[in-house]
Amino acid sequence: MDIIRLSIAIFVVVYLFMIPIFFRLQDKEDERMSVAMSLFVMAALALIPTAVLVGIIMIGYLFMDIVSITPFIHFASHWDTVVYVITLLIILSAGELVIIPIAKSLLTLVLRHPISKWSGYLVTIVMNTLLIFIISELLPGVTIQGIEVALCMALVYQCIEWIVEIRTAKQSAKPK
């Protein structure tokens, strides 16, 4: 299935799911909104998740092309790459929100002393390494060479996080 058909299918599914929700909200808030305007607003809102999902799929294809030259990670097909990228985004986001704060709290509890910023970074790198390695082992179409590859991926992810953190700190330090 090419990307245009896939994006049309995603758009139609999201649009169909939005119809009952939007009309329920319309009944509660404003009776004057016309049906044409309602359909236009729903189409505009349905484009956002469609663009996000198609973007993730395109990142998966790009990721497949980038890693196809390396012997460290191997994907059985393009769809395994897409599933891996989506799963990685979900699991690493859940890790940042739930798993890593719990690990840092447990480390603070065990040490009975607040951990430093650098120790927190180390915990983040270790937990991301474990999450990436577990994801790679559980997904059937993905093969990585070892935990070292997962560590390298976690370090790249952490470097991106540091770059964003430094840029945010510089932006907030600028006088207005």
PDB file of C-alpha atoms in Angstrom, residues 13-165:
ATOM      1  CA  VAL A  13     -10.969   6.253   9.865  1.00  0.00           C
ATOM      2  CA  VAL A  14     -10.144   9.244  12.090  1.00  0.00           C
ATOM      3  CA  TYR A  15     -12.888  11.293  10.426  1.00  0.00           C
ATOM      4  CA  LEU A  16     -15.495   8.565  10.979  1.00  0.00           C
ATOM      5  CA  PHE A  17     -14.523   8.245  14.633  1.00  0.00           C
ATOM      6  CA  MET A  18     -14.844  12.014  15.097  1.00  0.00           C
ATOM      7  CA  ILE A  19     -18.412  12.330  13.740  1.00  0.00           C
ATOM      8  CA  PRO A  20     -20.332  11.130  16.839  1.00  0.00           C
ATOM      9  CA  ILE A  21     -17.973  12.907  19.236  1.00  0.00           C
ATOM     10  CA  PHE A  22     -18.217  16.202  17.387  1.00  0.00           C
ATOM     11  CA  PHE A  23     -22.015  16.146  17.103  1.00  0.00           C
ATOM     12  CA  ARG A  24     -22.328  15.346  20.816  1.00  0.00           C
ATOM     13  CA  LEU A  25     -20.165  18.359  21.608  1.00  0.00           C
ATOM     14  CA  GLN A  26     -22.087  20.503  19.126  1.00  0.00           C
ATOM     15  CA  ASP A  27     -25.428  19.650  20.783  1.00  0.00           C
ATOM     16  CA  LYS A  28     -24.090  20.759  24.153  1.00  0.00           C
ATOM     17  CA  GLU A  29     -22.390  23.976  23.123  1.00  0.00           C
ATOM     18  CA  ASP A  30     -23.820  25.670  20.064  1.00  0.00           C
ATOM     19  CA  GLU A  31     -26.938  24.864  18.066  1.00  0.00           C
ATOM     20  CA  ARG A  32     -26.220  27.464  15.375  1.00  0.00           C
ATOM     21  CA  MET A  33     -23.213  25.738  13.779  1.00  0.00           C
ATOM     22  CA  SER A  34     -24.159  24.498  10.330  1.00  0.00           C
ATOM     23  CA  VAL A  35     -23.579  20.962   9.124  1.00  0.00           C
ATOM     24  CA  ALA A  36     -21.161  22.158   6.429  1.00  0.00           C
ATOM     25  CA  MET A  37     -19.130  24.062   9.004  1.00  0.00           C
ATOM     26  CA  SER A  38     -19.146  21.007  11.284  1.00  0.00           C
ATOM     27  CA  LEU A  39     -17.846  18.793   8.498  1.00  0.00           C
ATOM     28  CA  PHE A  40     -15.145  21.336   7.648  1.00  0.00           C
ATOM     29  CA  VAL A  41     -13.982  21.585  11.268  1.00  0.00           C
ATOM     30  CA  MET A  42     -13.925  17.785  11.610  1.00  0.00           C
ATOM     31  CA  ALA A  43     -11.886  17.480   8.408  1.00  0.00           C
ATOM     32  CA  ALA A  44      -9.407  20.032   9.695  1.00  0.00           C
ATOM     33  CA  LEU A  45      -9.131  18.230  13.022  1.00  0.00           C
ATOM     34  CA  ALA A  46      -8.789  14.826  11.331  1.00  0.00           C
ATOM     35  CA  LEU A  47      -5.815  16.077   9.319  1.00  0.00           C
ATOM     36  CA  ILE A  48      -3.684  16.520  12.446  1.00  0.00           C
ATOM     37  CA  PRO A  49      -3.514  12.846  13.562  1.00  0.00           C
ATOM     38  CA  THR A  50      -3.296  11.779   9.917  1.00  0.00           C
ATOM     39  CA  ALA A  51      -0.251  13.979   9.378  1.00  0.00           C
ATOM     40  CA  VAL A  52       1.328  12.711  12.603  1.00  0.00           C
ATOM     41  CA  LEU A  53       0.801   9.038  11.733  1.00  0.00           C
ATOM     42  CA  VAL A  54       1.999   9.452   8.149  1.00  0.00           C
ATOM     43  CA  GLY A  55       5.018  11.348   9.475  1.00  0.00           C
ATOM     44  CA  ILE A  56       5.845   8.508  11.860  1.00  0.00           C
ATOM     45  CA  ILE A  57       5.546   6.004   9.015  1.00  0.00           C
ATOM     46  CA  MET A  58       7.846   8.122   6.846  1.00  0.00           C
ATOM     47  CA  ILE A  59      10.346   8.304   9.728  1.00  0.00           C
ATOM     48  CA  GLY A  60      10.138   4.510   9.860  1.00  0.00           C
ATOM     49  CA  TYR A  61      11.001   4.261   6.175  1.00  0.00           C
ATOM     50  CA  LEU A  62      13.832   6.757   6.596  1.00  0.00           C
ATOM     51  CA  PHE A  63      15.063   4.834   9.651  1.00  0.00           C
ATOM     52  CA  MET A  64      15.028   1.621   7.581  1.00  0.00           C
ATOM     53  CA  ASP A  65      17.111   3.249   4.858  1.00  0.00           C
ATOM     54  CA  ILE A  66      19.597   4.696   7.341  1.00  0.00           C
ATOM     55  CA  VAL A  67      20.164   1.476   9.283  1.00  0.00           C
ATOM     56  CA  SER A  68      20.202  -0.773   6.223  1.00  0.00           C
ATOM     57  CA  ILE A  69      23.893   0.047   5.778  1.00  0.00           C
ATOM     58  CA  THR A  70      24.826  -0.944   9.345  1.00  0.00           C
ATOM     59  CA  PRO A  71      25.200  -4.554  10.476  1.00  0.00           C
ATOM     60  CA  PHE A  72      24.182  -3.722  14.058  1.00  0.00           C
ATOM     61  CA  ILE A  73      20.410  -3.695  13.621  1.00  0.00           C
ATOM     62  CA  HIS A  74      18.333  -5.542  11.050  1.00  0.00           C
ATOM     63  CA  PHE A  75      14.646  -5.289  10.113  1.00  0.00           C
ATOM     64  CA  ALA A  76      12.763  -7.998   8.243  1.00  0.00           C
ATOM     65  CA  SER A  77      10.554  -5.506   6.354  1.00  0.00           C
ATOM     66  CA  HIS A  78       9.599  -1.827   6.150  1.00  0.00           C
ATOM     67  CA  TRP A  79       6.548  -2.444   8.332  1.00  0.00           C
ATOM     68  CA  ASP A  80       8.742  -3.943  11.053  1.00  0.00           C
ATOM     69  CA  THR A  81      10.666  -0.673  10.964  1.00  0.00           C
ATOM     70  CA  VAL A  82       7.469   1.362  11.297  1.00  0.00           C
ATOM     71  CA  VAL A  83       6.225  -0.810  14.172  1.00  0.00           C
ATOM     72  CA  TYR A  84       9.634  -0.542  15.867  1.00  0.00           C
ATOM     73  CA  VAL A  85       9.743   3.248  15.580  1.00  0.00           C
ATOM     74  CA  ILE A  86       6.178   3.645  16.895  1.00  0.00           C
ATOM     75  CA  THR A  87       6.797   1.183  19.736  1.00  0.00           C
ATOM     76  CA  LEU A  88      10.072   2.890  20.575  1.00  0.00           C
ATOM     77  CA  LEU A  89       8.383   6.301  20.733  1.00  0.00           C
ATOM     78  CA  ILE A  90       5.608   4.993  22.967  1.00  0.00           C
ATOM     79  CA  ILE A  91       7.861   3.017  25.318  1.00  0.00           C
ATOM     80  CA  LEU A  92      10.500   5.739  25.663  1.00  0.00           C
ATOM     81  CA  SER A  93       7.778   8.325  26.330  1.00  0.00           C
ATOM     82  CA  ALA A  94       6.248   6.063  28.976  1.00  0.00           C
ATOM     83  CA  GLY A  95       9.737   5.540  30.365  1.00  0.00           C
ATOM     84  CA  GLU A  96      10.333   9.287  30.634  1.00  0.00           C
ATOM     85  CA  LEU A  97       6.978   9.827  32.332  1.00  0.00           C
ATOM     86  CA  VAL A  98       6.746   6.789  34.621  1.00  0.00           C
ATOM     87  CA  ILE A  99       9.632   4.319  34.715  1.00  0.00           C
ATOM     88  CA  ILE A 100      12.619   6.670  34.985  1.00  0.00           C
ATOM     89  CA  PRO A 101      11.109   8.864  37.753  1.00  0.00           C
ATOM     90  CA  ILE A 102      10.297   5.692  39.724  1.00  0.00           C
ATOM     91  CA  ALA A 103      13.875   4.426  39.233  1.00  0.00           C
ATOM     92  CA  LYS A 104      15.304   7.762  40.357  1.00  0.00           C
ATOM     93  CA  SER A 105      13.022   7.802  43.391  1.00  0.00           C
ATOM     94  CA  LEU A 106      14.015   4.261  44.322  1.00  0.00           C
ATOM     95  CA  LEU A 107      17.699   5.170  43.972  1.00  0.00           C
ATOM     96  CA  THR A 108      17.157   8.201  46.203  1.00  0.00           C
ATOM     97  CA  LEU A 109      15.368   5.987  48.724  1.00  0.00           C
ATOM     98  CA  VAL A 110      18.143   3.385  48.714  1.00  0.00           C
ATOM     99  CA  LEU A 111      20.938   5.943  49.028  1.00  0.00           C
ATOM    100  CA  ARG A 112      18.979   8.063  51.534  1.00  0.00           C
ATOM    101  CA  HIS A 113      20.391  11.089  49.817  1.00  0.00           C
ATOM    102  CA  PRO A 114      19.184  13.104  46.821  1.00  0.00           C
ATOM    103  CA  ILE A 115      20.913  12.041  43.634  1.00  0.00           C
ATOM    104  CA  SER A 116      22.864  14.529  41.537  1.00  0.00           C
ATOM    105  CA  LYS A 117      21.875  15.675  38.082  1.00  0.00           C
ATOM    106  CA  TRP A 118      24.577  13.492  36.508  1.00  0.00           C
ATOM    107  CA  SER A 119      23.433  10.434  38.452  1.00  0.00           C
ATOM    108  CA  GLY A 120      19.943  11.122  37.153  1.00  0.00           C
ATOM    109  CA  TYR A 121      21.319  11.186  33.614  1.00  0.00           C
ATOM    110  CA  LEU A 122      23.068   7.877  34.245  1.00  0.00           C
ATOM    111  CA  VAL A 123      19.828   6.311  35.498  1.00  0.00           C
ATOM    112  CA  THR A 124      18.049   7.640  32.408  1.00  0.00           C
ATOM    113  CA  ILE A 125      20.675   6.161  30.078  1.00  0.00           C
ATOM    114  CA  VAL A 126      20.601   2.785  31.820  1.00  0.00           C
ATOM    115  CA  MET A 127      16.799   2.591  31.843  1.00  0.00           C
ATOM    116  CA  ASN A 128      16.550   3.672  28.178  1.00  0.00           C
ATOM    117  CA  THR A 129      19.165   1.048  27.267  1.00  0.00           C
ATOM    118  CA  LEU A 130      17.145  -1.651  29.003  1.00  0.00           C
ATOM    119  CA  LEU A 131      13.894  -0.488  27.399  1.00  0.00           C
ATOM    120  CA  ILE A 132      15.413  -0.398  23.894  1.00  0.00           C
ATOM    121  CA  PHE A 133      17.000  -3.818  24.366  1.00  0.00           C
ATOM    122  CA  ILE A 134      13.759  -5.363  25.657  1.00  0.00           C
ATOM    123  CA  ILE A 135      11.733  -3.842  22.791  1.00  0.00           C
ATOM    124  CA  SER A 136      14.249  -5.137  20.256  1.00  0.00           C
ATOM    125  CA  GLU A 137      14.127  -8.627  21.734  1.00  0.00           C
ATOM    126  CA  LEU A 138      10.323  -8.767  21.949  1.00  0.00           C
ATOM    127  CA  LEU A 139       9.521  -7.574  18.423  1.00  0.00           C
ATOM    128  CA  PRO A 140       9.876 -10.468  15.969  1.00  0.00           C
ATOM    129  CA  GLY A 141      11.050  -8.533  12.887  1.00  0.00           C
ATOM    130  CA  VAL A 142      13.869  -6.687  14.659  1.00  0.00           C
ATOM    131  CA  THR A 143      17.323  -8.078  15.339  1.00  0.00           C
ATOM    132  CA  ILE A 144      20.039  -6.139  17.141  1.00  0.00           C
ATOM    133  CA  GLN A 145      23.562  -7.356  17.770  1.00  0.00           C
ATOM    134  CA  GLY A 146      23.581  -6.866  21.527  1.00  0.00           C
ATOM    135  CA  ILE A 147      23.087  -4.586  24.479  1.00  0.00           C
ATOM    136  CA  GLU A 148      25.915  -2.382  23.167  1.00  0.00           C
ATOM    137  CA  VAL A 149      23.737  -1.316  20.236  1.00  0.00           C
ATOM    138  CA  ALA A 150      20.907  -0.494  22.644  1.00  0.00           C
ATOM    139  CA  LEU A 151      23.373   1.522  24.746  1.00  0.00           C
ATOM    140  CA  CYS A 152      24.496   3.468  21.663  1.00  0.00           C
ATOM    141  CA  MET A 153      20.872   4.195  20.743  1.00  0.00           C
ATOM    142  CA  ALA A 154      20.169   5.346  24.323  1.00  0.00           C
ATOM    143  CA  LEU A 155      23.231   7.610  24.244  1.00  0.00           C
ATOM    144  CA  VAL A 156      22.086   9.195  20.970  1.00  0.00           C
ATOM    145  CA  TYR A 157      18.636   9.726  22.483  1.00  0.00           C
ATOM    146  CA  GLN A 158      20.212  11.287  25.607  1.00  0.00           C
ATOM    147  CA  CYS A 159      22.433  13.579  23.500  1.00  0.00           C
ATOM    148  CA  ILE A 160      19.369  14.827  21.649  1.00  0.00           C
ATOM    149  CA  GLU A 161      17.712  15.461  25.010  1.00  0.00           C
ATOM    150  CA  TRP A 162      20.766  17.406  26.213  1.00  0.00           C
ATOM    151  CA  ILE A 163      20.804  19.529  23.051  1.00  0.00           C
ATOM    152  CA  VAL A 164      17.136  20.390  23.539  1.00  0.00           C
ATOM    153  CA  GLU A 165      17.763  21.134  27.223  1.00  0.00           C
TER     154      GLU A 165
END
